[in-house]
Coordinates of C-alpha atoms in Angstrom, one line a residue:
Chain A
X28 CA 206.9 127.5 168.4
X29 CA 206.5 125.0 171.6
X30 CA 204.2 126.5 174.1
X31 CA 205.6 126.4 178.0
X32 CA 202.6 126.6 179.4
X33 CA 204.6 127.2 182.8
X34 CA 205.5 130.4 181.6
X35 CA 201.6 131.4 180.7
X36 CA 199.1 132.3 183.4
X37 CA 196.5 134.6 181.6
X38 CA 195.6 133.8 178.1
X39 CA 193.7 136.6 176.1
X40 CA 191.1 135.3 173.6
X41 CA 190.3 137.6 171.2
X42 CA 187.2 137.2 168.6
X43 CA 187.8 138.8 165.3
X44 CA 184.2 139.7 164.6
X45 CA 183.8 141.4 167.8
X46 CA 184.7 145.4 168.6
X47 CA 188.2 145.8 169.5
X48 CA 189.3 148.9 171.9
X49 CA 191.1 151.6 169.9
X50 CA 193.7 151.1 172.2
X51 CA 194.8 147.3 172.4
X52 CA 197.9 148.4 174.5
X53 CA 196.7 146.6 177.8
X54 CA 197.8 143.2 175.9
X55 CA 200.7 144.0 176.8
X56 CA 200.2 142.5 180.8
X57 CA 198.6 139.4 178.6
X58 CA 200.7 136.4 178.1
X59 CA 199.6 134.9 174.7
X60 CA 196.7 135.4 172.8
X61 CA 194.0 133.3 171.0
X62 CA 192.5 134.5 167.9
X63 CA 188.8 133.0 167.6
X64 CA 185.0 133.2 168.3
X65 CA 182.0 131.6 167.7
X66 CA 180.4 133.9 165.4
X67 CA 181.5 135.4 162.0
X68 CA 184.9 134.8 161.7
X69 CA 186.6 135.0 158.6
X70 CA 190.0 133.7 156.9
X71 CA 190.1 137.6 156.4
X72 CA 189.1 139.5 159.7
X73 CA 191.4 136.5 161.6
X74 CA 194.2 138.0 159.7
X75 CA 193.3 141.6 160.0
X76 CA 193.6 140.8 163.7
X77 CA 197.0 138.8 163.6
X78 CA 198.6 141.8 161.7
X79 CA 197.2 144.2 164.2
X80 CA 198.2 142.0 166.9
X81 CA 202.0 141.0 165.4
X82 CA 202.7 144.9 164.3
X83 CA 202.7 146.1 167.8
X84 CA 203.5 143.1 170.3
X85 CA 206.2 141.5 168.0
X86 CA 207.3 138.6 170.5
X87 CA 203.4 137.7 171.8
X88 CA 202.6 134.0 171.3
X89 CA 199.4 134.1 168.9
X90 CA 197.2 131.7 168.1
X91 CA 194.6 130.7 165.6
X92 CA 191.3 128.7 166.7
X93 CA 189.3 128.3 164.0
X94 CA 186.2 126.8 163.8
X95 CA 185.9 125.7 160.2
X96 CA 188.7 124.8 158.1
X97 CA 188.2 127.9 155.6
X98 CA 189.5 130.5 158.1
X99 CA 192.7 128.4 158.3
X100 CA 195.2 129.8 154.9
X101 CA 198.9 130.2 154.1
X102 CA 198.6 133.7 155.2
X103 CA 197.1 132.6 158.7
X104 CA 199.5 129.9 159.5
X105 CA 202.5 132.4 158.6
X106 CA 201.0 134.9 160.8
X107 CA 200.1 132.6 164.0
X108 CA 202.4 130.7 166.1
X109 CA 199.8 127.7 166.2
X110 CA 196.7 126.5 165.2
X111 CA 194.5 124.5 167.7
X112 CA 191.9 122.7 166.7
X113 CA 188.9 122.2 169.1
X114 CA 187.9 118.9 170.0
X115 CA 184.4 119.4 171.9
X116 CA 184.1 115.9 174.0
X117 CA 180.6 116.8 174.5
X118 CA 179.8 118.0 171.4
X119 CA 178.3 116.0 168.7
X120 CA 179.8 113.7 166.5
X121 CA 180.5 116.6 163.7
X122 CA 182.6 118.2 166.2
X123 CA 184.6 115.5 166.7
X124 CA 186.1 112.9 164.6
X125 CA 184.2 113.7 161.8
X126 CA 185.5 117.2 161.9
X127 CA 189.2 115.9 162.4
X128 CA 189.2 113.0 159.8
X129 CA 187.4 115.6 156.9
X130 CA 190.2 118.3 158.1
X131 CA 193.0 115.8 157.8
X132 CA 192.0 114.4 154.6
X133 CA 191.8 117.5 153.1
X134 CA 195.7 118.1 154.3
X135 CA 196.6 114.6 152.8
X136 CA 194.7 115.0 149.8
X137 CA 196.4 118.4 148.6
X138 CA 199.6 119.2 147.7
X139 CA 198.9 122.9 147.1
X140 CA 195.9 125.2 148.0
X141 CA 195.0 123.1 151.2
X142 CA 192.0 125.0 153.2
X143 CA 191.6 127.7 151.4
X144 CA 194.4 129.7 149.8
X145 CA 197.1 127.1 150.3
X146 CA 199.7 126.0 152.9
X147 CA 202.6 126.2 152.1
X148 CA 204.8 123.1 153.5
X149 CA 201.8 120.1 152.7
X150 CA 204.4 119.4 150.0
X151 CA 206.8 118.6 152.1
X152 CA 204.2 117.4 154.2
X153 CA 203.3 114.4 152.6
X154 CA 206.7 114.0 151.4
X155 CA 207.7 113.8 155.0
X156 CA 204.5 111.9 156.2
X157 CA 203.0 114.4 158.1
X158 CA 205.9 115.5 160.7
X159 CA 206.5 119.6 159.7
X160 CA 202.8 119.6 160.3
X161 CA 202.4 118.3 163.3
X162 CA 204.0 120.6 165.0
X163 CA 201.9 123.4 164.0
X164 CA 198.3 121.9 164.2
X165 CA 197.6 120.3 168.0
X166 CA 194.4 119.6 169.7
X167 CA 192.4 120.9 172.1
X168 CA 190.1 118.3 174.5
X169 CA 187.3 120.9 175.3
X170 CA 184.4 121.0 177.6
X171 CA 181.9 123.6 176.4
X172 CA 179.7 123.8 180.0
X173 CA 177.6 126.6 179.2
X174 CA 174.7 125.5 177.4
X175 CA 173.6 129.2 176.5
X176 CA 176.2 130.2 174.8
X177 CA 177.1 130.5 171.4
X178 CA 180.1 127.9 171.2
X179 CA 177.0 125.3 172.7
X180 CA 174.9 125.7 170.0
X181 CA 177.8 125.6 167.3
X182 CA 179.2 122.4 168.4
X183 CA 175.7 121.1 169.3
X184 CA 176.5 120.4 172.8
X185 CA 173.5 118.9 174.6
X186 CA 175.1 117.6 177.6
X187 CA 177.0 119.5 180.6
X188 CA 179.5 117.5 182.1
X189 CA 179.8 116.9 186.0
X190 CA 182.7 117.2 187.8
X191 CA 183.4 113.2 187.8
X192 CA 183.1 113.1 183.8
X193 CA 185.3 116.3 183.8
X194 CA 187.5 114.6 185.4
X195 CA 187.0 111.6 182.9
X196 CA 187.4 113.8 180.2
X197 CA 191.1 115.4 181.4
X198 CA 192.5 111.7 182.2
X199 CA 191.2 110.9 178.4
X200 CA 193.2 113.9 176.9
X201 CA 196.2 113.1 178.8
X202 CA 196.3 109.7 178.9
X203 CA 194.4 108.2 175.6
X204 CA 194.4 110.8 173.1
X205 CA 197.5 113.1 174.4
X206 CA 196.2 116.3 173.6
X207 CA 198.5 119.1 174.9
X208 CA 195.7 121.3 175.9
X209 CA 192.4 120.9 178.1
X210 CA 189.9 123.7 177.9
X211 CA 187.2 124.2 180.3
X212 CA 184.9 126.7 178.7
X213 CA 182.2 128.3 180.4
X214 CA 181.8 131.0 178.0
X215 CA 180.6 134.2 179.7
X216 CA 179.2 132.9 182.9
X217 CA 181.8 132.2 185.8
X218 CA 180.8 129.4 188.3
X219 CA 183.6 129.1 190.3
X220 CA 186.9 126.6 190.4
X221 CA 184.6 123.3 191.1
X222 CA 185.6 121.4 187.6
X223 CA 189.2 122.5 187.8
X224 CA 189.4 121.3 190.6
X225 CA 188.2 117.9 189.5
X226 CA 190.0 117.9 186.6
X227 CA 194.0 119.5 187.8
X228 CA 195.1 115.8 189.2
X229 CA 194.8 114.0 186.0
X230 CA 196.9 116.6 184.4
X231 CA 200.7 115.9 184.5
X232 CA 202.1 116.8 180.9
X233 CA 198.5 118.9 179.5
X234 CA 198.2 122.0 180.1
X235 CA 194.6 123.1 181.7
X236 CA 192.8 126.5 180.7
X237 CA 189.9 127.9 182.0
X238 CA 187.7 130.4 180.0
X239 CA 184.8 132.0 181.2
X240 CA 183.2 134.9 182.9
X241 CA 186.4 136.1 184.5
X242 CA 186.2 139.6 185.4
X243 CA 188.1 140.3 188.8
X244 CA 191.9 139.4 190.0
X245 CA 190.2 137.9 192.9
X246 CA 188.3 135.1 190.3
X247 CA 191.5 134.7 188.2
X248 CA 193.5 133.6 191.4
X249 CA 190.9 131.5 192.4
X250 CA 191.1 129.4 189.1
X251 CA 194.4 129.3 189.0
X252 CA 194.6 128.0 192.8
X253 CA 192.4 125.2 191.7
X254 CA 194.8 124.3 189.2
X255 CA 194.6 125.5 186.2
X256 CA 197.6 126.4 184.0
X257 CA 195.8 129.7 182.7
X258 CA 192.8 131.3 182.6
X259 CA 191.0 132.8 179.1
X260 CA 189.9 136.2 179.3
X261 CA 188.0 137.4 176.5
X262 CA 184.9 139.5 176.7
X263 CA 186.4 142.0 179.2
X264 CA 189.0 142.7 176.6
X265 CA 186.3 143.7 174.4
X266 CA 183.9 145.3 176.5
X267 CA 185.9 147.3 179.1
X268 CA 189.9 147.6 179.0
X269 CA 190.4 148.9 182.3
X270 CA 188.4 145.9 183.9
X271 CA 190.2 143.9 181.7
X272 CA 193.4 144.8 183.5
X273 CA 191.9 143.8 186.8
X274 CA 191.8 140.0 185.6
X275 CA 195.4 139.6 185.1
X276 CA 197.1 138.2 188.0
X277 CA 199.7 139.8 190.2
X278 CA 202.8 137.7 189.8
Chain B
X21 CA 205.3 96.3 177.9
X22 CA 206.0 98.3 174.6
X23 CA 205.8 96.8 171.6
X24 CA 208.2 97.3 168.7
X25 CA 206.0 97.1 165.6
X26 CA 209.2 96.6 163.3
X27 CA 209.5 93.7 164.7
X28 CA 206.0 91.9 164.4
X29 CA 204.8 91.1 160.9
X30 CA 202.2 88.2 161.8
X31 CA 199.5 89.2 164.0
X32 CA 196.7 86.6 165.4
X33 CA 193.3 87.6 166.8
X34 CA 191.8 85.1 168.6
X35 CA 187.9 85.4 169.7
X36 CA 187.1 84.0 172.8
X37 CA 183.7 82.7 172.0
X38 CA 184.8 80.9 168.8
X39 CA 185.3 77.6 168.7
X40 CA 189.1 77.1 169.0
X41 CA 191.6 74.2 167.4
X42 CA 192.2 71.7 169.8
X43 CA 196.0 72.4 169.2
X44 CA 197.1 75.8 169.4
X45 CA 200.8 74.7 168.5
X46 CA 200.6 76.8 165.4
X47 CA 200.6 80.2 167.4
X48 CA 204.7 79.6 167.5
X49 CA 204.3 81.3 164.1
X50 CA 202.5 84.3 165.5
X51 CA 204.3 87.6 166.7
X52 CA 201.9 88.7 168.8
X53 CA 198.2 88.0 169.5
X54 CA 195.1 90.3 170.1
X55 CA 192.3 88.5 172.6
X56 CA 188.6 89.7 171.5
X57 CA 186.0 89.7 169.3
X58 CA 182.8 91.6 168.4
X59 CA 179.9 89.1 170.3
X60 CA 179.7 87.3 172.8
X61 CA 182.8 88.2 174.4
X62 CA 182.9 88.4 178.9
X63 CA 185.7 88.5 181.5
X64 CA 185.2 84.6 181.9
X65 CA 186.0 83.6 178.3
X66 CA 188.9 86.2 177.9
X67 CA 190.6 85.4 181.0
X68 CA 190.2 81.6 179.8
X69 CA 192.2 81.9 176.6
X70 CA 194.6 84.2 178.0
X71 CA 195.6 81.7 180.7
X72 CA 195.5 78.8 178.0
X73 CA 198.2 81.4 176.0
X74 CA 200.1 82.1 178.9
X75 CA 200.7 78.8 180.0
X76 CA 201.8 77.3 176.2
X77 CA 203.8 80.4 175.2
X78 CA 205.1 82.8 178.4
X79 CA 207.1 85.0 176.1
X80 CA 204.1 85.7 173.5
X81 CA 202.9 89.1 173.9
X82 CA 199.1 89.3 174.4
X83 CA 197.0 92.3 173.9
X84 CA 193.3 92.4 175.0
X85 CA 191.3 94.2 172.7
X86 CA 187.7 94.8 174.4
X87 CA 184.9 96.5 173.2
X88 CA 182.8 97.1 176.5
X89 CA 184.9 98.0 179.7
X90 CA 183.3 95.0 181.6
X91 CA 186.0 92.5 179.8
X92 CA 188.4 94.3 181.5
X93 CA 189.3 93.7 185.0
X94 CA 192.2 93.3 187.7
X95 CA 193.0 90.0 186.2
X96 CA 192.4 90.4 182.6
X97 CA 194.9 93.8 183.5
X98 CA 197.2 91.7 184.8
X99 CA 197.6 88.8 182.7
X100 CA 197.9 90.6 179.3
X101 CA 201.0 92.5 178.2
X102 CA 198.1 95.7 177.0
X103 CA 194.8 96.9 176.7
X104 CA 194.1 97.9 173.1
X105 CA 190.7 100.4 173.2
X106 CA 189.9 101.0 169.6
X107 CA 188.9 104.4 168.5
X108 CA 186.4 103.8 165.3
X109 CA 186.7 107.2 163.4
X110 CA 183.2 105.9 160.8
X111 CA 181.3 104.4 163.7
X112 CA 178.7 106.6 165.8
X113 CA 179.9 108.8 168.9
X114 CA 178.9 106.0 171.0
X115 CA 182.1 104.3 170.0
X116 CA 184.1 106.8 169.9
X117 CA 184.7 110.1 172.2
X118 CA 181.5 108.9 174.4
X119 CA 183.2 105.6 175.2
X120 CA 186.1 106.9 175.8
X121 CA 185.4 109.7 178.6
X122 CA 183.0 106.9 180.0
X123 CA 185.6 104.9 180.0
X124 CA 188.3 107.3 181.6
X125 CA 185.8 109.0 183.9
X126 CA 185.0 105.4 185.0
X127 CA 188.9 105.0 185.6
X128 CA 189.3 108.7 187.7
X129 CA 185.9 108.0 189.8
X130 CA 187.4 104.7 191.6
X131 CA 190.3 104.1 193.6
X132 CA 189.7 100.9 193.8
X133 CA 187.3 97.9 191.9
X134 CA 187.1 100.0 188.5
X135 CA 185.7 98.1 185.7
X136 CA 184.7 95.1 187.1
X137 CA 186.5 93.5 189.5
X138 CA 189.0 96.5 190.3
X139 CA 192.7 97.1 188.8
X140 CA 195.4 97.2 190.9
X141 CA 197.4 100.3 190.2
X142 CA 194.4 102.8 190.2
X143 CA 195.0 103.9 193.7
X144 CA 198.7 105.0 192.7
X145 CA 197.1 106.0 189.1
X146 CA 195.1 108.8 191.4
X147 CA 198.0 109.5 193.2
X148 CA 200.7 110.1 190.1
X149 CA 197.9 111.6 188.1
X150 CA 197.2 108.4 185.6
X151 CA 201.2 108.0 184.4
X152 CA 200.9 104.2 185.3
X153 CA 197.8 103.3 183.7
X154 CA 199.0 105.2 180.6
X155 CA 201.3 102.7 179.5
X156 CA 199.2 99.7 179.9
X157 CA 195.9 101.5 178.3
X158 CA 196.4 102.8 174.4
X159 CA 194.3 103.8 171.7
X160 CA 194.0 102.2 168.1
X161 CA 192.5 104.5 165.2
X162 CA 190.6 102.4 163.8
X163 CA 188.8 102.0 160.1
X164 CA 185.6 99.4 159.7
X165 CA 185.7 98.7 156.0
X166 CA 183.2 95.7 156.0
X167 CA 179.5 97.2 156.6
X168 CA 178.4 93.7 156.7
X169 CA 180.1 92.6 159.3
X170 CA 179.4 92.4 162.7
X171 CA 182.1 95.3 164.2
X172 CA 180.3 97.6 161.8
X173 CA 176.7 96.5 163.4
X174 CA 178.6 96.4 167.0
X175 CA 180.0 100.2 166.5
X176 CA 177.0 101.2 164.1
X177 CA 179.6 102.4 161.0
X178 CA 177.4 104.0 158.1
X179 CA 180.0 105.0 156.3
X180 CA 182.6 103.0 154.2
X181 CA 185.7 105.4 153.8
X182 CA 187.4 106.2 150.8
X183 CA 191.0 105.5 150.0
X184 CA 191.1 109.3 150.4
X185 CA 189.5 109.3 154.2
X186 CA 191.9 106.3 155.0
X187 CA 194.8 108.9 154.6
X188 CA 192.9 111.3 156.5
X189 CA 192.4 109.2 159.3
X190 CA 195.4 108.0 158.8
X191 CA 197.3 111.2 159.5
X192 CA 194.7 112.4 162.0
X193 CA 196.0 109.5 163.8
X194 CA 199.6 110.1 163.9
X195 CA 199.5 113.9 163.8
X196 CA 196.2 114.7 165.5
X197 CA 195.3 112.0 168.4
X198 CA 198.6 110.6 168.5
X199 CA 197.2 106.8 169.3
X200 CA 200.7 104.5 168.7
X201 CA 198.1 102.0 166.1
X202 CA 196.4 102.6 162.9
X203 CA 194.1 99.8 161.8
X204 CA 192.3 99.2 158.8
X205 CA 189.5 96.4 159.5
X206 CA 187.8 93.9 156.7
X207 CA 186.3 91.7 158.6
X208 CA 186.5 88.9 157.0
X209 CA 187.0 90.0 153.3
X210 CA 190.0 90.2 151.8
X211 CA 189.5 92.9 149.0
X212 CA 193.5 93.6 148.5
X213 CA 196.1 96.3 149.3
X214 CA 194.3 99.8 148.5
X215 CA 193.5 101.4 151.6
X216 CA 197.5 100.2 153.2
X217 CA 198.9 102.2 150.2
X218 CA 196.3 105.3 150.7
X219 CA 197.6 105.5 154.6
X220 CA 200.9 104.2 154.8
X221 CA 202.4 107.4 153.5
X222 CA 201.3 109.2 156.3
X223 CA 202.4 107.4 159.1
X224 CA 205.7 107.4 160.8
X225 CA 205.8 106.5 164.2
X226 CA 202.5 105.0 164.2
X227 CA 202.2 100.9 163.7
X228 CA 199.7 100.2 160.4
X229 CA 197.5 96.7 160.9
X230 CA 195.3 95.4 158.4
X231 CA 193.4 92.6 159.1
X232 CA 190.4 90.7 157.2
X233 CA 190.2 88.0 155.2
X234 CA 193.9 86.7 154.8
X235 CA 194.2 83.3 153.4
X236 CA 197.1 83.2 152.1
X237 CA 200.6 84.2 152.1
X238 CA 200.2 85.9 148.7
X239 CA 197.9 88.2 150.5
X240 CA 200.1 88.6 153.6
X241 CA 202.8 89.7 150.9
X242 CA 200.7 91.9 149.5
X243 CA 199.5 94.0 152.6
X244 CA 203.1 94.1 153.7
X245 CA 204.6 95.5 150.7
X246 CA 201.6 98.0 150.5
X247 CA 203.4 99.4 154.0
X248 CA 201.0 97.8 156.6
X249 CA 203.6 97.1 159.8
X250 CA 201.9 94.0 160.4
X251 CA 198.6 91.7 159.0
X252 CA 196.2 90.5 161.7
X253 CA 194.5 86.8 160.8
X254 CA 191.9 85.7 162.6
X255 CA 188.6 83.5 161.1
X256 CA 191.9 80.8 160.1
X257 CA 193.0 80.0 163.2
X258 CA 189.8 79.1 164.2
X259 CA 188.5 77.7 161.4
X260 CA 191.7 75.1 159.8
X261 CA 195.0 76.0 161.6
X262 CA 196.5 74.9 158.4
X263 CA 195.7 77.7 155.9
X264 CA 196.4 79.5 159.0
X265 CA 200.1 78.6 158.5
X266 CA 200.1 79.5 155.1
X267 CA 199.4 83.0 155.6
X268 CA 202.1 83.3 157.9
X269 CA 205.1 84.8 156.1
X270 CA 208.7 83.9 154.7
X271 CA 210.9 86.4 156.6

């Protein structure tokens, strides 16, 4: 599956080690959801989520974040749409290229059983040189600007970006390593539109999300009148369903 | 200018503060040539050999290769045919993600007299959200092989790569950060075809360099059938432009 980002305004990121609701009926109003966290996740509560997710919105977009290569499987990547992998620009070097070049190297070096319990098209794969892939596995240029939070310590992020190296940081993703996604994460705290701003007019073909805090229509519009392709709502959809609902936009 | 790797074999790298042969005739022989070098290097002394370059052979394309943004400039933008900004995957994070959102963020911030004595197109850059500068400014994965030489001190690698991580990085670059250039660097030592063979099977659209070391057109041979697109020579041209003919091959 190709994402048409134009088509997506409000991206729901849900974190398999967290609660869930008992009803999970407002995703409905949600147009495409992210299946990650920070914090416990598993190969096997990922796909717990996924089969939740798939049995009862059969046509919603899903996708798997993973932060370590072991919650990636055949059974995930049959269940999810995509897989994007996070690359942290402020993060250090471990969750960067190092992370990529180990993750990649482990695709080339296995024919079977790649990252776990085996993918099933790396034959093909390498017989192929990498294309079938590809199309499955893209990148993520991420800004993690909240020094707090979980996802900060993780990827050992010891430097917020300003607005100018935000900027400097969308124009790289577009331009230099042609990520299709750029993810401003604030992670629980909302600050307002002031980096989307700076980052939206180096943004032609990438798509720009914004996670972070959101909690009110009013906040969602405001992100998304800065320029953002989406925002991510997570926590709400976790913590309190009905204000949940409040985040997603009118259109 | 694009360049069509299929149809370059013969790559030259030319240092601008080496000594260079009082007759640079021999560069007929040469598909393409790369201006830099790991010391030493300024604005002055590239902008000198690519004038000298320019003059003897107006239909040789000429790539600057720099390793601090101060080598580029207006003129250095507008005399070469592209700006090659390597991406070391074993180096620190200094050369790699830090550079290159320092180097972008540098781009975004100025309208006008961005590194060094201002490029051009920046202004309409801002305005069409970096599409121009795009296709002048491209990334090269890039693998330092030689831990005693001075682009391993320069981009302080610590880790020589196995065959294995070659492929990784290899397919990282094709699938993963999409840079059009995948090169494998001995600096100097020629230690035969290994690391071509481990990546060429994973890259497609991407152009494979090796360079270090070549002497002879034995070796040139044997990098190309490995799979490399193209071998890049270097110390010979400077040092005896007539080995440097040898290793130029048959085709």
């Amino acid at each position: 599956m190709s994402f048409d980002w134009s088509e997506f305004e409000h991206v729901t990121k849900v974190d398999p080690a967290k609660r869930h609701p008992e009803s999970i009926d407002v995703l409905r109003h949600t147009d495409a959801v992210i299946v990650g966290g920070s914090d416990g996740v598993t190969e096997e509560n990922s796909l717990a989520v996924f089969e939740r997710l798939r049995a009862e919105f059969p046509d919603l977009p899903l996708v798997q974040e993973p932060y370590r290569s072991a919650h990636v499987s055949k059974r995930t990547v049959e269940v999810a749409d995509a897989v994007f992998v996070p690359a942290v620009y402020n993060g250090d070097k471990t969750n960067f290229v190092e992370k990529h070049v180990g993750f990649f190297t482990e695709l080339a070096r296995k024919s079977e059983d790649v990252t776990g319990s085996g993918l099933p098209f790396v034959g093909s794969v390498l017989a192929s040189k990498g294309r079938e892939l590809v199309d499955g596995v893209v990148g993520e240029g991420y800004v993690v600007q909240n020094p707090d939070s979980k996802v900060a310590g993780l990827t050992n992020v010891e430097e917020h970006y300003t607005p100018e190296q935000v900027a400097g940081a969308a124009l790289a993703t577009e331009s230099f390593y042609g990520f299709p996604i750029f993810y401003i994460e604030y992670s629980g705290r909302y600050v307002g539109p002031e980096d989307v701003s700076a980052a939206a007019p180096f943004l032609d073909e990438t798509a720009l999300l914004y996670g972070g805090g959101i909690r009110s229509r009013a906040q969602t519009d405001e992100i998304l009148d800065a320029g953002a392709d989406a925002v991510v709502v997570g926590d709400c959809f976790h913590e309190d369903t009905e204000r949940f609902l409040e985040t997603v936009p009118t259109t």
